C-alpha positions as a Python dict, from the first residue, in 0.01 Angstrom:
ca = {
    (1, 'M'): (0, 0, 0),
    (2, 'E'): (-213, -36, 311),
    (3, 'V'): (-187, 214, 597),
    (4, 'V'): (-346, 138, 934),
    (5, 'T'): (-365, 325, 1262),
    (6, 'G'): (-347, 219, 1621),
    (7, 'I'): (-645, 244, 1855),
    (8, 'C'): (-760, 607, 1877),
    (9, 'E'): (-1004, 784, 2105),
    (10, 'T'): (-1081, 1066, 1861),
    (11, 'V'): (-1091, 1141, 1492),
    (12, 'E'): (-815, 1396, 1542),
    (13, 'E'): (-586, 1128, 1683),
    (14, 'A'): (-661, 902, 1389),
    (15, 'K'): (-579, 1175, 1138),
    (16, 'G'): (-255, 1246, 1322),
    (17, 'D'): (-162, 878, 1319),
    (18, 'L'): (-230, 852, 946),
    (19, 'G'): (-45, 1174, 876),
    (20, 'R'): (269, 1047, 1044),
    (21, 'S'): (252, 719, 852),
    (22, 'V'): (212, 905, 524),
    (23, 'A'): (511, 1125, 609),
    (24, 'R'): (725, 815, 661),
    (25, 'M'): (606, 669, 331),
    (26, 'R'): (690, 993, 155),
    (27, 'E'): (1046, 980, 289),
    (28, 'V'): (1090, 645, 115),
    (29, 'L'): (912, 733, -210),
    (30, 'E'): (1035, 1084, -288),
    (31, 'P'): (1398, 984, -354),
    (32, 'R'): (1261, 731, -602),
    (33, 'G'): (1055, 989, -788),
    (34, 'A'): (723, 841, -675),
    (35, 'T'): (420, 1018, -532),
    (36, 'L'): (112, 902, -344),
    (37, 'T'): (-252, 903, -444),
    (38, 'C'): (-563, 742, -300),
    (39, 'S'): (-878, 665, -496),
    (40, 'G'): (-1114, 373, -538),
    (41, 'T'): (-950, 278, -867),
    (42, 'H'): (-648, 409, -1054),
    (43, 'P'): (-776, 600, -1359),
    (44, 'I'): (-520, 448, -1597),
    (45, 'D'): (-368, 129, -1458),
    (46, 'D'): (-483, -206, -1593),
    (47, 'W'): (-513, -499, -1353),
    (48, 'R'): (-364, -730, -1617),
    (49, 'D'): (-33, -543, -1590),
    (50, 'Q'): (0, -587, -1213),
    (51, 'E'): (211, -842, -1028),
    (52, 'L'): (44, -1038, -749),
    (53, 'S'): (156, -936, -402),
    (54, 'P'): (371, -1207, -244),
    (55, 'G'): (218, -1402, 39),
    (56, 'K'): (26, -1722, 92),
    (57, 'R'): (-312, -1554, 152),
    (58, 'Y'): (-319, -1369, -179),
    (59, 'G'): (-212, -1678, -368),
    (60, 'E'): (-489, -1880, -207),
    (61, 'L'): (-749, -1615, -293),
    (62, 'V'): (-647, -1614, -657),
    (63, 'D'): (-645, -1994, -666),
    (64, 'Q'): (-997, -1999, -523),
    (65, 'M'): (-1157, -1711, -712),
    (66, 'Q'): (-939, -1683, -1022),
    (67, 'W'): (-1033, -1386, -1245),
    (68, 'L'): (-1249, -1227, -974),
    (69, 'A'): (-952, -1198, -740),
    (70, 'R'): (-689, -1111, -1003),
    (71, 'R'): (-876, -803, -1122),
    (72, 'I'): (-922, -642, -777),
    (73, 'L'): (-713, -335, -848),
    (74, 'T'): (-922, -133, -604),
    (75, 'C'): (-865, 67, -287),
    (76, 'G'): (-1099, 142, 1),
    (77, 'V'): (-1104, 307, 341),
    (78, 'H'): (-1223, 94, 634),
    (79, 'V'): (-1334, 258, 958),
    (80, 'H'): (-1353, 56, 1282),
    (81, 'V'): (-1571, 192, 1563),
    (82, 'G'): (-1569, 26, 1905),
    (83, 'V'): (-1900, -106, 2039),
    (84, 'R'): (-1993, -145, 2406),
    (85, 'G'): (-2121, -503, 2415),
    (86, 'Q'): (-2166, -766, 2147),
    (87, 'E'): (-2544, -763, 2194),
    (88, 'K'): (-2545, -415, 2040),
    (89, 'A'): (-2335, -502, 1737),
    (90, 'I'): (-2594, -662, 1510),
    (91, 'P'): (-2874, -406, 1568),
    (92, 'I'): (-2624, -129, 1492),
    (93, 'V'): (-2499, -306, 1178),
    (94, 'N'): (-2859, -345, 1060),
    (95, 'A'): (-2928, 24, 1123),
    (96, 'L'): (-2606, 134, 951),
    (97, 'A'): (-2714, -50, 636),
    (98, 'N'): (-2949, 243, 578),
    (99, 'Y'): (-2643, 461, 525),
    (100, 'L'): (-2448, 250, 275),
    (101, 'P'): (-2543, 487, -10),
    (102, 'H'): (-2443, 789, 198),
    (103, 'F'): (-2101, 641, 277),
    (104, 'L'): (-2047, 555, -88),
    (105, 'A'): (-2178, 872, -249),
    (106, 'L'): (-1961, 1095, -30),
    (107, 'S'): (-1645, 892, -94),
    (108, 'A'): (-1703, 775, -453),
    (109, 'S'): (-1370, 818, -630),
    (110, 'S'): (-1360, 552, -901),
    (111, 'P'): (-1534, 674, -1215),
    (112, 'F'): (-1252, 542, -1435),
    (113, 'W'): (-1143, 181, -1486),
    (114, 'G'): (-857, 74, -1710),
    (115, 'G'): (-841, 412, -1882),
    (116, 'H'): (-1213, 439, -1956),
    (117, 'D'): (-1501, 632, -1802),
    (118, 'T'): (-1740, 370, -1665),
    (119, 'G'): (-2035, 606, -1630),
    (120, 'L'): (-2044, 511, -1262),
    (121, 'A'): (-1954, 715, -957),
    (122, 'S'): (-1790, 406, -805),
    (123, 'A'): (-1654, 132, -1029),
    (124, 'R'): (-1483, -13, -722),
    (125, 'S'): (-1822, -99, -575),
    (126, 'I'): (-1897, -321, -874),
    (127, 'V'): (-1551, -477, -907),
    (128, 'F'): (-1517, -566, -540),
    (129, 'G'): (-1886, -650, -513),
    (130, 'A'): (-1839, -948, -745),
    (131, 'L'): (-1663, -1144, -471),
    (132, 'P'): (-1889, -1414, -326),
    (133, 'T'): (-1879, -1295, 37),
    (134, 'S'): (-1895, -922, -35),
    (135, 'G'): (-2193, -688, -50),
    (136, 'P'): (-2444, -562, 207),
    (137, 'P'): (-2456, -747, 538),
    (138, 'P'): (-2734, -1001, 587),
    (139, 'N'): (-3013, -879, 811),
    (140, 'L'): (-2966, -1095, 1122),
    (141, 'P'): (-3171, -1093, 1444),
    (142, 'G'): (-2878, -1088, 1688),
    (143, 'W'): (-2530, -1196, 1788),
    (144, 'T'): (-2614, -1565, 1826),
    (145, 'A'): (-2748, -1573, 1471),
    (146, 'F'): (-2430, -1401, 1352),
    (147, 'E'): (-2210, -1663, 1521),
    (148, 'E'): (-2422, -1945, 1379),
    (149, 'Y'): (-2401, -1792, 1032),
    (150, 'L'): (-2021, -1770, 1050),
    (151, 'E'): (-2000, -2129, 1175),
    (152, 'T'): (-2210, -2241, 879),
    (153, 'L'): (-1984, -2058, 633),
    (154, 'L'): (-1677, -2214, 794),
    (155, 'R'): (-1829, -2563, 795),
    (156, 'A'): (-1927, -2530, 431),
    (157, 'G'): (-1578, -2416, 333),
    (158, 'T'): (-1712, -2086, 201),
    (159, 'I'): (-1465, -1897, 420),
    (160, 'A'): (-1150, -1995, 609),
    (161, 'S'): (-1181, -1715, 866),
    (162, 'I'): (-1372, -1397, 951),
    (163, 'K'): (-1117, -1213, 733),
    (164, 'E'): (-1292, -1355, 427),
    (165, 'V'): (-1627, -1201, 517),
    (166, 'W'): (-1612, -883, 310),
    (167, 'W'): (-1951, -734, 382),
    (168, 'D'): (-1986, -359, 338),
    (169, 'I'): (-2037, -342, 715),
    (170, 'R'): (-1941, -622, 950),
    (171, 'P'): (-1888, -688, 1320),
    (172, 'H'): (-1524, -767, 1393),
    (173, 'P'): (-1517, -1002, 1696),
    (174, 'D'): (-1136, -991, 1724),
    (175, 'F'): (-1133, -615, 1772),
    (176, 'G'): (-1471, -557, 1938),
    (177, 'T'): (-1562, -315, 1661),
    (178, 'I'): (-1803, -255, 1379),
    (179, 'E'): (-1606, -219, 1057),
    (180, 'I'): (-1751, 5, 787),
    (181, 'R'): (-1596, -99, 455),
    (182, 'M'): (-1818, 88, 209),
    (183, 'F'): (-1595, 390, 149),
    (184, 'D'): (-1401, 416, -175),
    (185, 'G'): (-1035, 512, -149),
    (186, 'I'): (-1040, 871, -21),
    (187, 'P'): (-797, 1121, -176),
    (188, 'T'): (-740, 1356, 120),
    (189, 'L'): (-689, 1310, 493),
    (190, 'R'): (-952, 1576, 557),
    (191, 'E'): (-1207, 1359, 381),
    (192, 'V'): (-1085, 1051, 568),
    (193, 'G'): (-1158, 1249, 884),
    (194, 'M'): (-1508, 1315, 751),
    (195, 'A'): (-1565, 943, 694),
    (196, 'A'): (-1441, 861, 1044),
    (197, 'A'): (-1654, 1133, 1203),
    (198, 'L'): (-1967, 1020, 1020),
    (199, 'S'): (-1904, 657, 1117),
    (200, 'Q'): (-1828, 730, 1482),
    (201, 'S'): (-2122, 969, 1521),
    (202, 'L'): (-2373, 724, 1375),
    (203, 'V'): (-2251, 435, 1591),
    (204, 'E'): (-2253, 657, 1899),
    (205, 'M'): (-2607, 777, 1825),
    (206, 'F'): (-2736, 422, 1778),
    (207, 'D'): (-2551, 302, 2088),
    (208, 'H'): (-2725, 561, 2305),
    (209, 'Q'): (-3062, 490, 2144),
    (210, 'L'): (-3025, 125, 2243),
    (211, 'D'): (-2937, 232, 2598),
    (212, 'R'): (-3263, 427, 2610),
    (213, 'G'): (-3462, 123, 2501),
    (214, 'Y'): (-3527, 221, 2140),
    (215, 'S'): (-3550, -35, 1861),
    (216, 'L'): (-3317, 60, 1578),
    (217, 'P'): (-3437, 77, 1216),
    (218, 'S'): (-3370, -233, 1010),
    (219, 'P'): (-3430, -170, 638),
    (220, 'P'): (-3552, -444, 401),
    (221, 'S'): (-3269, -609, 210),
    (222, 'W'): (-3410, -503, -126),
    (223, 'V'): (-3399, -137, -20),
    (224, 'V'): (-3038, -170, 96),
    (225, 'K'): (-2933, -336, -231),
    (226, 'D'): (-3120, -88, -449),
    (227, 'N'): (-2986, 215, -263),
    (228, 'K'): (-2630, 89, -290),
    (229, 'W'): (-2670, 58, -665),
    (230, 'R'): (-2815, 408, -688),
    (231, 'A'): (-2511, 553, -510),
    (232, 'T'): (-2277, 337, -720),
    (233, 'R'): (-2427, 475, -1040),
    (234, 'Y'): (-2526, 831, -955),
    (235, 'G'): (-2321, 922, -649),
    (236, 'L'): (-2445, 1245, -494),
    (237, 'D'): (-2711, 1280, -765),
    (238, 'A'): (-2886, 962, -649),
    (239, 'R'): (-3235, 949, -510),
    (240, 'V'): (-3249, 701, -222),
    (241, 'I'): (-3543, 490, -109),
    (242, 'T'): (-3655, 583, 241),
    (243, 'D'): (-3927, 326, 313),
    (244, 'S'): (-4072, -6, 202),
    (245, 'H'): (-4330, 177, -13),
    (246, 'G'): (-4066, 312, -251),
    (247, 'T'): (-4061, 675, -140),
    (248, 'T'): (-3743, 846, -261),
    (249, 'V'): (-3554, 1164, -171),
    (250, 'P'): (-3240, 1325, -315),
    (251, 'I'): (-2942, 1189, -123),
    (252, 'R'): (-2801, 1543, -102),
    (253, 'D'): (-3105, 1656, 97),
    (254, 'D'): (-3079, 1348, 316),
    (255, 'L'): (-2711, 1422, 385),
    (256, 'Y'): (-2775, 1784, 480),
    (257, 'E'): (-3041, 1661, 725),
    (258, 'L'): (-2808, 1392, 858),
    (259, 'V'): (-2538, 1651, 935),
    (260, 'R'): (-2793, 1852, 1134),
    (261, 'E'): (-2910, 1541, 1319),
    (262, 'L'): (-2560, 1426, 1409),
    (263, 'A'): (-2417, 1770, 1495),
    (264, 'P'): (-2474, 1740, 1874),
    (265, 'V'): (-2324, 1390, 1877),
    (266, 'A'): (-2020, 1501, 1679),
    (267, 'A'): (-1972, 1797, 1911),
    (268, 'R'): (-1960, 1563, 2213),
    (269, 'L'): (-1709, 1342, 2032),
    (270, 'G'): (-1491, 1635, 1930),
    (271, 'C'): (-1532, 1579, 1556),
    (272, 'A'): (-1787, 1846, 1462),
    (273, 'E'): (-1548, 2015, 1218),
    (274, 'D'): (-1478, 1684, 1045),
    (275, 'L'): (-1849, 1608, 1011),
    (276, 'D'): (-1913, 1957, 871),
    (277, 'L'): (-1689, 1870, 577),
    (278, 'I'): (-1987, 1679, 437),
    (279, 'S'): (-2152, 2011, 354),
    (280, 'E'): (-1837, 2126, 174),
    (281, 'I'): (-1827, 1807, -32),
    (282, 'L'): (-2193, 1852, -123),
    (283, 'D'): (-2119, 2207, -239),
    (284, 'K'): (-1783, 2154, -414),
    (285, 'G'): (-1813, 1796, -535),
    (286, 'A'): (-1701, 1447, -438),
    (287, 'S'): (-1384, 1299, -586),
    (288, 'Y'): (-1557, 1132, -881),
    (289, 'E'): (-1700, 1472, -977),
    (290, 'R'): (-1365, 1648, -938),
    (291, 'Q'): (-1196, 1384, -1154),
    (292, 'R'): (-1453, 1412, -1431),
    (293, 'A'): (-1426, 1792, -1419),
    (294, 'V'): (-1058, 1764, -1518),
    (295, 'V'): (-1153, 1568, -1830),
    (296, 'A'): (-1450, 1795, -1907),
    (297, 'E'): (-1211, 2091, -1909),
    (298, 'G'): (-993, 1923, -2171),
    (299, 'G'): (-755, 1732, -1947),
    (300, 'S'): (-634, 1377, -1994),
    (301, 'L'): (-652, 1087, -1752),
    (302, 'E'): (-286, 1154, -1679),
    (303, 'D'): (-400, 1499, -1566),
    (304, 'V'): (-658, 1330, -1342),
    (305, 'V'): (-379, 1128, -1179),
    (306, 'D'): (-177, 1447, -1131),
    (307, 'M'): (-478, 1613, -968),
    (308, 'L'): (-528, 1320, -732),
    (309, 'S'): (-161, 1327, -640),
    (310, 'A'): (-169, 1702, -579),
    (311, 'E'): (-478, 1668, -359),
    (312, 'F'): (-325, 1391, -153),
    (313, 'E'): (21, 1542, -122),
    (314, 'G'): (-100, 1891, -35),
    (315, 'D'): (-355, 1775, 219),
    (316, 'S'): (-137, 1514, 387),
    (317, 'T'): (154, 1758, 418),
    (318, 'R'): (-69, 2000, 608),
    (319, 'A'): (-200, 1714, 824),
    (320, 'T'): (147, 1631, 957),
    (321, 'V'): (219, 1984, 1077),
    (322, 'G'): (176, 2037, 1451),
    (323, 'V'): (53, 1685, 1521),
    (324, 'G'): (164, 1547, 1856),
    (325, 'D'): (202, 1183, 1951),
    (326, 'G'): (-147, 1038, 1987),
    (327, 'A'): (-291, 703, 2086),
    (328, 'G'): (-367, 631, 1720),
    (329, 'A'): (-716, 447, 1577),
    (330, 'R'): (-871, 222, 1331),
}
């Protein structure tokens, strides 16, 4: 199931919007004996046992991509952040590519695939990354180049619309946003708030740097690709490349520093508490670590599913308490 929000001004509004949607879903599911979970992959389910969702678009995707599309039993969290002016979109996308491993390592929640431990922090990153228009965004010089690139893909028949550009980060012309698509499915609304706060704070920081005349960092494509793999494999234990000379640092250290750097921005945006959750995740473990801990302590993959359900249900129940009507947000 896909849950979306309306347009929100703050992270708190977005969490409230999601919490209310989850509450409505629970009202439908509980009488049927079903519970909710959210993770990048389901630890046990096999894609071969699933029925294709009805609808023309899904049928066309399977017809075009066959096995690649049929096996996408994955879930992700997408965060849209509004951008003031299309001329800022591409420089910000290029700069955000530096943080693909950070987004993934914090949210990685798919160590299991089809009942087996993959050895990865995020199997979803590999499964979804096999699609021909997925992966890191191309490093483009500006908005005109982006439009020309899309026109070329359309003319070639590679895509039928912008909806089939599944980059890890992409501008979304219809919404006037930058869409960050790197996050695995996230098992608690608190952690969704963290992902939204991190995304909004980074975009806001880069937006103001452009206003002050700064040139934003634009990492080489090989660094972006390598760092994404490192986070896919090692999660929060990855060492990420920080320059074109191959210098590496532990991603945990980089994340602690990033929280300090973004703290003033998050405070202005009203999401400081959500951003601070990064430090808690670094101390207590990301979802892939929590899932493996269940198995390491003698539990089964069924126990992992129960843990994911308990995390989601307990957290989302708290999130719906005392939430007023907000404007909502992507």
